[in-house]
Short mmCIF file of C-alpha atoms in Angstrom, two decimals:
data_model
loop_
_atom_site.label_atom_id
_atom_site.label_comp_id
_atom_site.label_asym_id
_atom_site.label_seq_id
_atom_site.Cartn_x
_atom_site.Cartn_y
_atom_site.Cartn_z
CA UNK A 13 175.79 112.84 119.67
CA UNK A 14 173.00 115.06 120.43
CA UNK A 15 169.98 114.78 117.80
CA UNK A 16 170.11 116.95 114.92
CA UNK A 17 173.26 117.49 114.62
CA UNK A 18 174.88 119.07 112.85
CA UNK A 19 173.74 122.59 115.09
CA UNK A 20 173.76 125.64 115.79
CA UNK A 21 176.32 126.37 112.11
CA UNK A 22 178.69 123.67 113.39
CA UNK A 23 180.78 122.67 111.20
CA UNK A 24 180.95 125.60 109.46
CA UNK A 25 179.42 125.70 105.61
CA UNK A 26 182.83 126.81 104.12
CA UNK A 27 185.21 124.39 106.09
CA UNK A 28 187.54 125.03 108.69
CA UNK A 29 189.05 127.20 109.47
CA UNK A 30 186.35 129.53 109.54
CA UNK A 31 186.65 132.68 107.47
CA UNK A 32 188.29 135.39 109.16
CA UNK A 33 190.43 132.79 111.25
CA UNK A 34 192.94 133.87 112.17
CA UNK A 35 192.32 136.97 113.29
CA UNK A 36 194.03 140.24 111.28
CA UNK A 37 197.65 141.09 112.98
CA UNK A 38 197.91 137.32 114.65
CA UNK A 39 200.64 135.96 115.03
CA UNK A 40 201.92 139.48 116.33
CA UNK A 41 205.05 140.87 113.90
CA UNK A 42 208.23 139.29 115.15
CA UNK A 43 206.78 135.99 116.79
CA UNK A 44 208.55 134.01 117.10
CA UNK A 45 211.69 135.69 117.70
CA UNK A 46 214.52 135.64 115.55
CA UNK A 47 216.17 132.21 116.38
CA UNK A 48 213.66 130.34 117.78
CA UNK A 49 213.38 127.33 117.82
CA UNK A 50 217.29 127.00 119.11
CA UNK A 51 219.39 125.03 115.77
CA UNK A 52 219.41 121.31 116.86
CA UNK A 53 215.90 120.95 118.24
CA UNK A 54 214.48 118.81 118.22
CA UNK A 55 217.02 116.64 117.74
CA UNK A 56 217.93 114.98 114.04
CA UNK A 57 217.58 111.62 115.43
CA UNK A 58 214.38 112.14 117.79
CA UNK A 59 213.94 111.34 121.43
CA UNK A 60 215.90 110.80 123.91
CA UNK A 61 218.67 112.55 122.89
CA UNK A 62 221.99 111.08 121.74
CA UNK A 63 223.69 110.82 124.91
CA UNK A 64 220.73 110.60 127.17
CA UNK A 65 220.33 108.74 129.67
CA UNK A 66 224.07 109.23 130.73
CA UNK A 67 226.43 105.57 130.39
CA UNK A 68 226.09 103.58 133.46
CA UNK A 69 222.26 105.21 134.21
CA UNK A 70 220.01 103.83 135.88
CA UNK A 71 222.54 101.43 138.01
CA UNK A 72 222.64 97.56 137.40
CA UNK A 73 219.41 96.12 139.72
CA UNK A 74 217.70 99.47 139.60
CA UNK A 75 214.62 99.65 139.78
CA UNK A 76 214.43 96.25 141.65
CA UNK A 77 212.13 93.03 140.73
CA UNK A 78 209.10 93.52 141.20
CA UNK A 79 209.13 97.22 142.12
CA UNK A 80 205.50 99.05 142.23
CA UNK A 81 204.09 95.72 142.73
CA UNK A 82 202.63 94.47 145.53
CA UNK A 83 204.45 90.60 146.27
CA UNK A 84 202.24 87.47 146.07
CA UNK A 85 200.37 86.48 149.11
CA UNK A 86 200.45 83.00 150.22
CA UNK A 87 197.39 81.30 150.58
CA UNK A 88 196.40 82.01 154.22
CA UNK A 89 198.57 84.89 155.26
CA UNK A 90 195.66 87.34 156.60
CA UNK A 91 193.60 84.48 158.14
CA UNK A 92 194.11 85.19 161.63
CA UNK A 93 195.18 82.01 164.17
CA UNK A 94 192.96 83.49 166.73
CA UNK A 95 190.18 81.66 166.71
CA UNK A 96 186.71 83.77 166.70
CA UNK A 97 183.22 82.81 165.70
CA UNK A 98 181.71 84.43 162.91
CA UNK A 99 179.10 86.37 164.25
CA UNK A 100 181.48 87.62 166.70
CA UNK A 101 183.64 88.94 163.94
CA UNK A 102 180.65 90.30 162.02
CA UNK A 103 179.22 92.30 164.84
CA UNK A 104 182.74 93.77 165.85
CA UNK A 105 183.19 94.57 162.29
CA UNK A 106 179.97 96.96 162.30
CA UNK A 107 180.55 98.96 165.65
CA UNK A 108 184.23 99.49 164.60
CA UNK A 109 183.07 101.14 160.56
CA UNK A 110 180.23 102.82 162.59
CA UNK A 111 183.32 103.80 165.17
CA UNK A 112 185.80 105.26 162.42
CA UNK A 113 182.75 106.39 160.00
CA UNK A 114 184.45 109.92 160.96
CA UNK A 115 182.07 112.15 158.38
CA UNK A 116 179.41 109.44 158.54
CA UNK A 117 178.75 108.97 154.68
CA UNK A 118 178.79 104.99 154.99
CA UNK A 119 181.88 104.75 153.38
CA UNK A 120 185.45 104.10 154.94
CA UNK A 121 187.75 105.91 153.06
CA UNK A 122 192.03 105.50 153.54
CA UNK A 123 191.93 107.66 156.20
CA UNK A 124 189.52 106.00 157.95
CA UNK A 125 190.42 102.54 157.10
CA UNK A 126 194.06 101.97 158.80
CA UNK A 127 192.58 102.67 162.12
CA UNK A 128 189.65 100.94 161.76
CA UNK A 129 191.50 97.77 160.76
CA UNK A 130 193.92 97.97 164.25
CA UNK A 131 190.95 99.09 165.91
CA UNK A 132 189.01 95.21 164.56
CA UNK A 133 192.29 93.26 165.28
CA UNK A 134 192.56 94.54 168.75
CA UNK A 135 189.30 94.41 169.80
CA UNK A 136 189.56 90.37 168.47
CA UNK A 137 192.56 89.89 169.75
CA UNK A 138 194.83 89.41 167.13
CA UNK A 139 198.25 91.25 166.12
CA UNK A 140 197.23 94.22 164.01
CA UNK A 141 199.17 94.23 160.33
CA UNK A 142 201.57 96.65 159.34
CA UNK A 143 200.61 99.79 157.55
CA UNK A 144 201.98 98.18 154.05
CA UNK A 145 199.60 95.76 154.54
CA UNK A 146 196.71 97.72 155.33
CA UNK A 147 197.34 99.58 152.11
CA UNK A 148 197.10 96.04 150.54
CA UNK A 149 194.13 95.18 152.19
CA UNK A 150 192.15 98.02 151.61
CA UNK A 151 193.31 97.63 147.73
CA UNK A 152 191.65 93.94 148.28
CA UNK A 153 188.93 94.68 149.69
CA UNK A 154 187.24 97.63 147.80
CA UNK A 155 185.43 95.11 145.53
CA UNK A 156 183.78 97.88 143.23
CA UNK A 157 186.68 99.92 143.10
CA UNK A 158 185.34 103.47 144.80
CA UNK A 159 187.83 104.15 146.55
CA UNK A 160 185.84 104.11 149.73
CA UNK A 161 184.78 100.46 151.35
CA UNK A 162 181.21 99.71 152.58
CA UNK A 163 179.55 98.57 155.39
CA UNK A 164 178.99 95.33 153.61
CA UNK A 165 182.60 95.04 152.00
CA UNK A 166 184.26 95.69 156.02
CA UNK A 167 182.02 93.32 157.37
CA UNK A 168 183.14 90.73 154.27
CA UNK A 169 186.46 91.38 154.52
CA UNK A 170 186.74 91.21 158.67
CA UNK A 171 184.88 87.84 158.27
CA UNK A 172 187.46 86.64 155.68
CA UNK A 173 190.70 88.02 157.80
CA UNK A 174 189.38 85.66 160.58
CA UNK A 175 188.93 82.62 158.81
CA UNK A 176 185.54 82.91 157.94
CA UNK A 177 185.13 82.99 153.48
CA UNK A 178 182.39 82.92 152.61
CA UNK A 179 181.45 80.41 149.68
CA UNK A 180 179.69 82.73 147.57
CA UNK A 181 182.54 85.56 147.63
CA UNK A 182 185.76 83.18 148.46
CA UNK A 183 188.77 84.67 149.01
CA UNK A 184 190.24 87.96 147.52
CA UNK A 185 193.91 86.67 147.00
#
């Protein structure tokens, strides 16, 4: 609330609505038009609709378990068997966000993330994950929620892929 409010004649000193509200002539003559809204609507008994959804709709198992949800992760699933040291991992980690840091803001947005992440598993050579899991990963590993991961949330994250928590941080699963 800005200070001394109330301003500028808000509210107004005779109520609302305002005098001269509405305007003269509003709603035009014949609005709305003659049999609007249809008879029946909205419906005596409210929403949805007798009727609706049709019998049978949606099918048994539809949508199914767990649908929209990403499935637990076992303990261990991302940790790579290859086995690389840490500083290794952390130095590979920067040159590939520098690498695929395509508008160079310092962030690694979506876009940028899913090649960047085959790009680190290559270069350490380990199997790169699917794309589902790169959408879960980058879900995992964007700590402060912007959307966009950091140089210090890839190089985390690489580190932790390869077996290498750290104590302070843990693991993200």
């Amino acid at each position: 609330m800005q200070p001394g409010y109330p301003y500028g004649g808000y509210p107004p000193a005779g109520g609302y609505p305002p005098a001269g509200y509405p305007p003269t002539g509003y709603p035009p003559a014949g609005y709305p038009p003659a049999g609007y809204p249809p008879t029946g609507y909205p419906p005596a008994g409210g929403y949805p609709a007798a009727g609706y959804p049709p019998a049978g709709y949606p099918p048994a198992g539809y949508p199914p378990a767990g649908y929209g949800t990403y499935p637990a992760m076992p303990a261990g699933r991302w940790v790579s068997s290859v086995p690389v040291d840490r500083y290794t991992v952390k130095s590979t980690a920067e040159q590939v966000f520098w690498k695929f840091d395509f508008n160079r803001n310092g962030v690694i947005e979506y876009h940028e993330f899913y090649p960047a992440i085959q790009e680190l598993f290559l270069r350490l050579g380990a199997p790169a994950p699917s794309t589902m899991d790169i959408g879960f990963l980058f879900s995992k590993f964007d700590s402060n929620g912007t959307r966009a991961i950091s140089l210090k949330e890839f190089k985390r994250a690489a580190k932790q892929l390869f077996g290498h928590a750290s104590k302070k941080y843990g693991w993200y699963y």
